[in-house]
Coordinates of C-alpha atoms and ligand atoms in Angstrom, one line a residue:
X21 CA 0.0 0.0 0.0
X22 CA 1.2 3.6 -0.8
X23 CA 1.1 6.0 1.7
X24 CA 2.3 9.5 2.8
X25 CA 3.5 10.1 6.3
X26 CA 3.4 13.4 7.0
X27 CA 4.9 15.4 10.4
X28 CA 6.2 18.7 11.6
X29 CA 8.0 18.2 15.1
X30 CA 8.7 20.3 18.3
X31 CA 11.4 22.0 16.1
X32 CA 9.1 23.7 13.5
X33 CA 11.2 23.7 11.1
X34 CA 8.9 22.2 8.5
X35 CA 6.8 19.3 7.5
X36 CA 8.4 16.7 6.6
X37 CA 6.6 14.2 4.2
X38 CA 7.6 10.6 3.0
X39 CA 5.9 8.3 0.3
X40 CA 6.4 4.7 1.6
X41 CA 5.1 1.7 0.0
X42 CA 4.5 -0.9 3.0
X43 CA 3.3 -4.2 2.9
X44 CA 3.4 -6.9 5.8
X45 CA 1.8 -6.8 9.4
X46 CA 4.4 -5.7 12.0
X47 CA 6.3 -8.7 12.0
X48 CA 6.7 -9.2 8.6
X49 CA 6.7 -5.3 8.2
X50 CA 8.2 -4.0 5.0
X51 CA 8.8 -0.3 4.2
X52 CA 10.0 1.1 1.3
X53 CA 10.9 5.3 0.7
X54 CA 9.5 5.9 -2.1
X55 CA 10.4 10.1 -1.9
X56 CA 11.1 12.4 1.2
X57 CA 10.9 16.3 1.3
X58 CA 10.7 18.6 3.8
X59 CA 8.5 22.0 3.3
X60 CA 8.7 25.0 5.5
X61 CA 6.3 26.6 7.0
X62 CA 5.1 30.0 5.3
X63 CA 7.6 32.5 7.9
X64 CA 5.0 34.1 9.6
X65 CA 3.1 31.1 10.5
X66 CA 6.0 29.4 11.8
X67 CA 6.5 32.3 14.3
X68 CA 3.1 31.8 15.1
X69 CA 3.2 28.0 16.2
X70 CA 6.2 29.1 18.1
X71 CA 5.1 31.4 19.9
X72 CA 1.9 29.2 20.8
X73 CA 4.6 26.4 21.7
X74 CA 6.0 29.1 23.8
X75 CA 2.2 29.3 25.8
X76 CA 1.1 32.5 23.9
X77 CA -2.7 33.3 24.5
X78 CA -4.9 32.0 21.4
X79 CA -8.8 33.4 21.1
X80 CA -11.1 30.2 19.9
X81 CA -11.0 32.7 16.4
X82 CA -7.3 32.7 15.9
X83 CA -7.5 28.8 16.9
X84 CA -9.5 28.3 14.0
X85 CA -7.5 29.8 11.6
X86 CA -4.5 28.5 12.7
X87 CA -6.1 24.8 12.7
X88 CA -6.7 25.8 8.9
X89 CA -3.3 26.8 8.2
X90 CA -1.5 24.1 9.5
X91 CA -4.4 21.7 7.6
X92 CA -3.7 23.5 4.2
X93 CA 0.4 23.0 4.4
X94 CA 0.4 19.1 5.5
X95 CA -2.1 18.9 2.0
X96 CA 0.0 21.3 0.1
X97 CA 3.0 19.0 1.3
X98 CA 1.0 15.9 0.6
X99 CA 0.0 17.0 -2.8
X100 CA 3.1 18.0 -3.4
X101 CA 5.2 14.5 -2.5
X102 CA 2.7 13.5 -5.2
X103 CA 3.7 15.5 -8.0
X104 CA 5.0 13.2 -10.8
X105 CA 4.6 10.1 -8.5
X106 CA 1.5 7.8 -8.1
X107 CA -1.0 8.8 -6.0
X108 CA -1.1 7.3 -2.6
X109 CA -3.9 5.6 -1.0
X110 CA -3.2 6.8 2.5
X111 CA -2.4 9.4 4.4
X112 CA -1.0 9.6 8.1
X113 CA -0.6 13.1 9.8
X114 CA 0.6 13.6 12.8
X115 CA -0.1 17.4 12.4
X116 CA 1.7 19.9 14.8
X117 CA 2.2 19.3 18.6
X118 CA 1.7 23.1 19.8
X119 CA 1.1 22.0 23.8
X120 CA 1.7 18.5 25.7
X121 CA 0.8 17.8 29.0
X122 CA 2.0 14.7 30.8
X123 CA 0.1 12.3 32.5
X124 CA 1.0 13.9 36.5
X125 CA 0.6 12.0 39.4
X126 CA 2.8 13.8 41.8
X127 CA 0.2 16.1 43.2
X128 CA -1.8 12.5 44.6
X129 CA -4.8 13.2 42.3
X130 CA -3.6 11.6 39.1
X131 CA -4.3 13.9 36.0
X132 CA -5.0 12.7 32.9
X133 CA -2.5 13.5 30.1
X134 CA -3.4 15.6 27.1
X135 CA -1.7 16.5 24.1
X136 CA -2.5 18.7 21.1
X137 CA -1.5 18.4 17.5
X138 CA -3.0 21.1 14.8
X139 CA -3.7 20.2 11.3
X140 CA -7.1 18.1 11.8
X141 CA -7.3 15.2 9.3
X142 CA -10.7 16.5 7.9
X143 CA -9.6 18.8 5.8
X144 CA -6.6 17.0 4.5
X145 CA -8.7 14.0 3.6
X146 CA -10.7 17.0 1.8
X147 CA -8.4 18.7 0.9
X148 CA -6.7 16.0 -0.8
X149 CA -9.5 13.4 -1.5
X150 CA -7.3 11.0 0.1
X151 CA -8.5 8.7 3.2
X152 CA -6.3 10.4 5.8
X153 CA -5.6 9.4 9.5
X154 CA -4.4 11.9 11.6
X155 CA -4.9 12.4 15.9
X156 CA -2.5 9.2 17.1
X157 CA -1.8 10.5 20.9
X158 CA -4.9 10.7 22.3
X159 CA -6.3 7.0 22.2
X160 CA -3.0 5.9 24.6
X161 CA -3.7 9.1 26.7
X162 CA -7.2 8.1 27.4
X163 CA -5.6 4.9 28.4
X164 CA -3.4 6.5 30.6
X165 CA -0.7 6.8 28.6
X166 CA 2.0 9.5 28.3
X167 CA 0.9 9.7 24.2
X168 CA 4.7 9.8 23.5
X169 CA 7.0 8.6 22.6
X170 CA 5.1 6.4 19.7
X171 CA 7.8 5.3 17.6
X172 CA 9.0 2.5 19.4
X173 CA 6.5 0.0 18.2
X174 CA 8.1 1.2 14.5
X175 CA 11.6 1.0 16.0
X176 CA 11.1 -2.6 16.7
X177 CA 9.8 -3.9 13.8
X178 CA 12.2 -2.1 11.3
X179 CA 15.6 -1.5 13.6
X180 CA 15.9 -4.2 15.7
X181 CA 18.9 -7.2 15.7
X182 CA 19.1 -11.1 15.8
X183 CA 22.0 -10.8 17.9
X184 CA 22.7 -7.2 19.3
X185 CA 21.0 -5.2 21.3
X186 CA 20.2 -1.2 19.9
X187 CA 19.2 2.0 21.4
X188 CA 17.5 4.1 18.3
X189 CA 17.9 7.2 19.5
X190 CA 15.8 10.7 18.0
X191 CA 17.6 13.9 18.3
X192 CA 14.8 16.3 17.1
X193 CA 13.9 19.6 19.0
X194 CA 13.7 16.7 22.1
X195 CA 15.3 13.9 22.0
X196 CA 13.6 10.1 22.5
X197 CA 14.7 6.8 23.0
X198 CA 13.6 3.0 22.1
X199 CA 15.8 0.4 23.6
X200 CA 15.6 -2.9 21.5
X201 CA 16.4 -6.3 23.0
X202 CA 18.3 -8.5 21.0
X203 CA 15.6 -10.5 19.1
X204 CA 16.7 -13.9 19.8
X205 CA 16.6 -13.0 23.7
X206 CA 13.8 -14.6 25.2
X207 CA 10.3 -12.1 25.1
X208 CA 12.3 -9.6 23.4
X209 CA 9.1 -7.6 22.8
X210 CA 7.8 -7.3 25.8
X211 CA 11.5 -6.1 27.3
X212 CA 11.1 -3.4 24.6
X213 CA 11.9 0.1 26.9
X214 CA 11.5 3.8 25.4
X215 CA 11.0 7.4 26.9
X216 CA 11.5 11.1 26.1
X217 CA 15.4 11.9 26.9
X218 CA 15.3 15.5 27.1
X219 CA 15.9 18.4 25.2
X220 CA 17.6 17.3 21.8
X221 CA 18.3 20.5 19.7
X222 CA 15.8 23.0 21.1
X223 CA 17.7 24.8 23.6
X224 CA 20.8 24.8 21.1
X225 CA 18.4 26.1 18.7
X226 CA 17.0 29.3 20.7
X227 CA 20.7 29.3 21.7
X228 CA 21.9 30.0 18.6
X229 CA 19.2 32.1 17.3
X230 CA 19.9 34.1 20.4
X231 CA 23.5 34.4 20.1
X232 CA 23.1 35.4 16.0
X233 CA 20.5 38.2 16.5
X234 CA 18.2 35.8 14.6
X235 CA 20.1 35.3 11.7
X236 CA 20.6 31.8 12.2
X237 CA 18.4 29.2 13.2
X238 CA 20.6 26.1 14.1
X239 CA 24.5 25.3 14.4
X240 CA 25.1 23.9 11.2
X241 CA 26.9 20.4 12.0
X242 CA 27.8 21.6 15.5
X243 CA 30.9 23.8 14.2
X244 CA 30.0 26.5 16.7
X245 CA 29.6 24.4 19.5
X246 CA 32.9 22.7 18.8
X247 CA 35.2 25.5 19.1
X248 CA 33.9 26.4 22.7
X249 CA 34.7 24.1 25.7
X250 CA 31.2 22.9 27.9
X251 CA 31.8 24.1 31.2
X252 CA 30.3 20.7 33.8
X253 CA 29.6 22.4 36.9
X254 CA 26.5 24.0 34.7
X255 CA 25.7 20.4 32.9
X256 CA 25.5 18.8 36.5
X257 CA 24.0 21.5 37.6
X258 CA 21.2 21.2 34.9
X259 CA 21.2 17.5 34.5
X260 CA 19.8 17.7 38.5
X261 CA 16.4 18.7 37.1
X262 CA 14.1 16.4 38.4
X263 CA 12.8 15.8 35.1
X264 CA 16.0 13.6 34.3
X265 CA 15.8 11.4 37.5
X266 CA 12.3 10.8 36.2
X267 CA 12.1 6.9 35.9
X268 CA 9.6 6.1 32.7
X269 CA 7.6 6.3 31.5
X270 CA 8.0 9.7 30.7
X271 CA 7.7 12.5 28.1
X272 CA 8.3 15.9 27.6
X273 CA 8.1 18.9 25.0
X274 CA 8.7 22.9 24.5
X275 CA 6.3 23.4 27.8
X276 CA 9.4 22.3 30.1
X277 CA 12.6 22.3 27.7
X278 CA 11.6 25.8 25.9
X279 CA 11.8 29.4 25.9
X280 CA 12.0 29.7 30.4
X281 CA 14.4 26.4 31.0
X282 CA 16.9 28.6 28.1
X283 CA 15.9 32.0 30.3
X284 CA 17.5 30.3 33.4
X285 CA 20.3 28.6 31.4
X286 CA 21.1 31.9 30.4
X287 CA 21.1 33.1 34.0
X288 CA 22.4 30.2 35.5
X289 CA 25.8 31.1 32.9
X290 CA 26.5 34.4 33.7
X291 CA 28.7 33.9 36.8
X292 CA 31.6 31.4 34.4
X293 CA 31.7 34.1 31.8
X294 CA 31.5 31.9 28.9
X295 CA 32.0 32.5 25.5
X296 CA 29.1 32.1 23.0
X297 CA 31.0 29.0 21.6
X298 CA 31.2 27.7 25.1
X299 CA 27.8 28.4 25.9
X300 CA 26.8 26.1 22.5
X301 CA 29.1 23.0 23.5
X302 CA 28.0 23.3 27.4
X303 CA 24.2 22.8 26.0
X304 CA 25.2 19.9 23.5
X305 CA 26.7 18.6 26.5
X306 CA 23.7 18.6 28.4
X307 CA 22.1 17.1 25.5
X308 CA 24.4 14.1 25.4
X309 CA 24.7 13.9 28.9
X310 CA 20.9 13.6 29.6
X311 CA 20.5 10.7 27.2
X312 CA 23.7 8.2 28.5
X313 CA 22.7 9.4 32.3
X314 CA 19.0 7.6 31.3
X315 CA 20.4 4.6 29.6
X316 CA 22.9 4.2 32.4
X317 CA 20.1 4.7 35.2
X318 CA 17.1 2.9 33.6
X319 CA 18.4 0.5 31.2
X320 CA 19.1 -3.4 32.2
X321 CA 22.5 -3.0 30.1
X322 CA 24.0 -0.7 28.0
X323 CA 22.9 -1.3 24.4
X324 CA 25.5 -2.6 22.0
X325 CA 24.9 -0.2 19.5
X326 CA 23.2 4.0 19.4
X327 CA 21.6 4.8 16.1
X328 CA 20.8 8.2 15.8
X329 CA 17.8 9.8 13.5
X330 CA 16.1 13.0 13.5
X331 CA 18.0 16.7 12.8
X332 CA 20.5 16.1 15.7
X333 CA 22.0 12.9 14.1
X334 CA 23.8 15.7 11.5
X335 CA 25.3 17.3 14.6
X336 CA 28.9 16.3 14.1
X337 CA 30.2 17.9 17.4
X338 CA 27.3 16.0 19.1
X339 CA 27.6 12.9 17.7
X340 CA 31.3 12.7 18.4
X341 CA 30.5 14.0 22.1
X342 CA 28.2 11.9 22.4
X343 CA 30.5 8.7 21.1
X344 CA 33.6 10.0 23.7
X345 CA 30.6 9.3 26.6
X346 CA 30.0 5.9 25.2
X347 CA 33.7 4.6 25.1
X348 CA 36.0 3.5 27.4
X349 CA 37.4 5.2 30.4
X350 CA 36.1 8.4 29.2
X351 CA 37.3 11.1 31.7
X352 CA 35.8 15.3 31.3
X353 CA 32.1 14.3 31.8
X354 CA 29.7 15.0 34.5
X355 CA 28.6 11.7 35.0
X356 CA 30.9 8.6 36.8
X357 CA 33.6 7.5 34.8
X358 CA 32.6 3.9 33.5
X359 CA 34.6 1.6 31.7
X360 CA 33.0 0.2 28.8
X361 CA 34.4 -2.6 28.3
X362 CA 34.3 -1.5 24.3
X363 CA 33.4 2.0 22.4
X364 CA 29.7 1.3 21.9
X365 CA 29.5 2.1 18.8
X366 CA 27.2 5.2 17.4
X367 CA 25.6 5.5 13.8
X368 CA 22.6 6.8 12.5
X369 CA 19.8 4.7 11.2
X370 CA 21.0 5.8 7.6
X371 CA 23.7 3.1 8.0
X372 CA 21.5 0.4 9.0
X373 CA 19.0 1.4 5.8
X374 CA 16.7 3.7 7.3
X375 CA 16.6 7.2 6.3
X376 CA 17.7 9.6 9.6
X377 CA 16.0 12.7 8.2
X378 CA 12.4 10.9 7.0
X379 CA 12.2 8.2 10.0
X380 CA 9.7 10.4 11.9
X381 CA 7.5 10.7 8.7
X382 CA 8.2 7.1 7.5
X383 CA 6.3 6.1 11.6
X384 CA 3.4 8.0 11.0
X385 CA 2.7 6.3 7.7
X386 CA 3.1 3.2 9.7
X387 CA 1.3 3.9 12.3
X388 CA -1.8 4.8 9.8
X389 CA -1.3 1.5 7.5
X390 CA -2.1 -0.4 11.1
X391 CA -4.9 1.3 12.2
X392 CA -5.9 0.8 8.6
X393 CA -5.4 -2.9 9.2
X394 CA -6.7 -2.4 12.6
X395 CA -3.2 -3.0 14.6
X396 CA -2.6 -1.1 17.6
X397 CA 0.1 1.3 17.5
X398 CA 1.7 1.9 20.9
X399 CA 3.7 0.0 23.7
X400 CA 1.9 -0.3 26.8
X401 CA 5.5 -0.6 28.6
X402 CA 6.9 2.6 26.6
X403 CA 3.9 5.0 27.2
X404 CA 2.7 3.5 30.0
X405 CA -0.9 3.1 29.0
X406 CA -3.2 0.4 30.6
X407 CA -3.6 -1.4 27.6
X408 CA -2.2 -1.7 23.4
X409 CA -4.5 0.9 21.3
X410 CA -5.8 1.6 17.6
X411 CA -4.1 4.6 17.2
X412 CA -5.5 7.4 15.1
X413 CA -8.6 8.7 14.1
X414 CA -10.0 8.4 10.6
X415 CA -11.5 10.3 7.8
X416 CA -12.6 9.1 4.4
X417 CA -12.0 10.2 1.3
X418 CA -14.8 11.4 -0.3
X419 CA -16.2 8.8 -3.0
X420 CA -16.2 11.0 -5.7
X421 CA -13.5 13.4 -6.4
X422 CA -14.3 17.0 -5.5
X423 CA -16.0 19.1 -9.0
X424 CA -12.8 21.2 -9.1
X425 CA -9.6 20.1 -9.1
X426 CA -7.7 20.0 -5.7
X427 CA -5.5 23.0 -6.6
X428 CA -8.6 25.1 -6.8
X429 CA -9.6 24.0 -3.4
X430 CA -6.3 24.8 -2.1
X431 CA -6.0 28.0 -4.1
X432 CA -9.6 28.6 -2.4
X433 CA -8.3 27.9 1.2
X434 CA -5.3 30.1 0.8
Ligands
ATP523 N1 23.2 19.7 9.6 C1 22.8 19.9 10.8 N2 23.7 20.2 11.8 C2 23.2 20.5 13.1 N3 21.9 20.4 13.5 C3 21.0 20.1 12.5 C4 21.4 19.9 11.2 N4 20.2 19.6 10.5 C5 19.2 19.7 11.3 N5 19.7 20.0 12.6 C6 18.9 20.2 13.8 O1 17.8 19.4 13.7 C7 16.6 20.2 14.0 C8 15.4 19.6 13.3 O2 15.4 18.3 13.7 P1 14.0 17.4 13.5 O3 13.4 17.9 12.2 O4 14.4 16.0 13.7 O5 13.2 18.0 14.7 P2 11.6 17.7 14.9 O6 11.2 16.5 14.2 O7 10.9 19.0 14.7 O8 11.7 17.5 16.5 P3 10.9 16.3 17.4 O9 11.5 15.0 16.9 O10 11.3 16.7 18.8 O11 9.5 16.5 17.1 C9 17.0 21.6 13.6 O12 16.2 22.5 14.3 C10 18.5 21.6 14.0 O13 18.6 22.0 15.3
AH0_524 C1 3.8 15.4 21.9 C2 4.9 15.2 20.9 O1 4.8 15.7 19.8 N1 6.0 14.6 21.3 C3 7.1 14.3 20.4 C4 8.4 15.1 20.8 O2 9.4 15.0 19.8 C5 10.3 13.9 20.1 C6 9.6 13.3 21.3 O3 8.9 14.4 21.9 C7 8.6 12.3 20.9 O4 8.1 11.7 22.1 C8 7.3 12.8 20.3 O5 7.3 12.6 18.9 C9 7.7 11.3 18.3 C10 7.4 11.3 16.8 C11 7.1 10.1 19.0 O6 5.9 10.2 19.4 O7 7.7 9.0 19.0

């Protein structure tokens, strides 16, 4: 079956979309990338979802017209992955997370998650007069569930090993993590662990548009981060947030590791007088540091291999931090010293066949082929819902195609 995944992430940086033929169950699941593109976000509305990310006020008017907005990209983006290509059958959209709320249960009444993603599947089904499946969080929330991550079960099926065990890890505005079992260890599915890391690039991100007067948005392959030196007093310092001592399940967003948790970083700073290159490598480190400190303190074992996806993995400076903290007897960190007994090695999932940049988008095509099939999406023991769960919610094509054509429609929604 052909189908378009389509997602923008807590980075805004754009939607991606990827045309997958899949075929199998999960098992036997076989994906293929058929095309992958990313397509910004029209500037001004991008500063809008951010600043709504960023807990910005929103009347139920401005709601609705932002709802549209977001709608009428991810089916500009999905028509466009289609030009010159056959037409899919399927669509999966995640939409736009602009607010997540964990599941809390500190305050002894336990509260219900919640989590919101814009872009309703309605109109891109319309839009595009293509069955489209869109709202995948909030089945595993009403089970209790964190809602996030929800790539593991997708993890498993296309990145696990016979023989080695994997940590696949995202490095997107927050970083997440599935820990595969080795499949030929006994129950090797039900030992499958995963949870939100941390921040992944969106502190470095404000960071850098920060430091550049907003003429940059990211540090292009880490190169200004790598001629600073992190200072670890702040990365201990930071990586005591309670957040990180969390045990899972857990998940996170923009609401915790946004615009105030950069604020105090900045603060927290101005006493060790860093340099702006410092002040980049000090918030890669916490980065790196937050996602070993989690597999050290909630994983069994230390996986035998990292593979890396999302924007981060094409971070050189933080991928080769990040492989100094997983190899032997490495000494400037801010966590223990530990011996490995070997470098465990890091990649990215391009190296193992699946694309880094896409892997997001590739899930969500997934995750709408089996609630197409009727196959529940998420991992009870990842989001910590009470039970597995048809994810998504969906919304038929229309039988006939619209009278005009679907530009016109777009053109009309403009
Ligand atoms: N070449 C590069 N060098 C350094 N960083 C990069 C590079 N390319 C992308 N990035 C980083 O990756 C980010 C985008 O990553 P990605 O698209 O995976 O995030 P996202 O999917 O929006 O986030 P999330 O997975 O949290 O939803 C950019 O904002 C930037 O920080
Ligand atoms: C609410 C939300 O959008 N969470 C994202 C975010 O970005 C990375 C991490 O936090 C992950 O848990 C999740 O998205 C991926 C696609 C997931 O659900 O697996």
């Amino acid at each position: 079956m052909r189908v378009i995944g389509l997602i923008s992430g807590t980075s805004v940086d754009g939607i991606d979309a990827a045309m997958v033929e899949i075929s199998g169950t999960d098992v036997d699941l076989k994906v293929e990338l058929l095309a992958g593109a990313t397509y910004p976000y029209p500037e001004a509305l991008r500063e809008q979802i951010l600043a709504v990310c960023a807990g910005a006020a929103l009347s139920m008017a401005e709601l609705a017209e932002l709802d549209d907005a977001i709608a009428t990209s991810f089916a500009q983006a999905a028509q466009a992955i289609q030009t010159d290509r056959p037409k899919a059958q399927l669509i999966g959209s995640h939409g736009q997370t602009v607010y997540h709320r964990p599941p809390d249960v500190q305050v002894g009444i336990p509260q219900m998650g919640y989590s919101l993603q814009l872009g309703r599947g309605a109109l891109i089904a319309h839009l595009t007069n293509i069955t489209t499946i869109s709202n995948f969080r909030v089945a595993d929330i009403a089970a209790g569930g964190q809602g996030a991550p929800l790539v593991s079960k997708i993890d498993a099926y296309l990145l696990s090993h016979p023989q080695e065990s994997r940590c696949v890890q995202n490095i997107g505005g927050i970083g997440n993590t599935t820990y595969l079992p080795a499949r030929q260890s006994p129950h090797w599915e039900d030992k499958i662990q995963g949870w939100d890391t941390g921040p992944g690039n969106a502190l470095l991100d404000l960071a850098v548009q920060h430091l550049s007067g907003g003429t940059k948005t990211y540090d292009q392959d880490g190169n200004w981060a790598a001629s600073g030196t992190p200072c670890q007093a702040l990365v201990q310092k930071w990586l005591s947030h309670d957040f990180f001592q969390m045990p899972p399940p857990k998940s996170t967003g923009r609401e915790l590791f946004g615009v105030d948790f950069f604020q105090r970083c900045l603060a927290d700073a101005e006493p060790y007088d860093l340099s702006d290159a410092d002040l980049l490598a000090t918030l890669t480190e916490l980065t790196v540091a937050s996602i070993v400190h989690s597999y050290r303190t909630f994983l069994p074992k230390m996986p035998d291999r990292v593979l890396l996806c999302g924007g981060g993995s094409r971070n050189l400076y933080l991928k080769q931090r990040l492989q100094a903290y997983l190899s032997p007897a490495f000494a400037s960190a801010p966590l223990p010293i530990t011996n490995y007994p070997l470098a465990i090695p890091v990649m990215t999932t391009d190296e193992v066949g699946l694309n880094a940049d896409y892997k997001e988008a590739i899930a969500f095509a997934v995750l709408a082929y089996w609630r197409h099939l009727g196959i529940p999406g998420n991992l009870p023991q990842v989001t910590g819902a009470s039970a597995s769960a048809l994810l998504g919610e969906i919304h038929l094509a229309m039988a006939q195609p619209p009278h005009d054509s679907i530009d016109s429609a777009l053109a009309v929604s403009d």
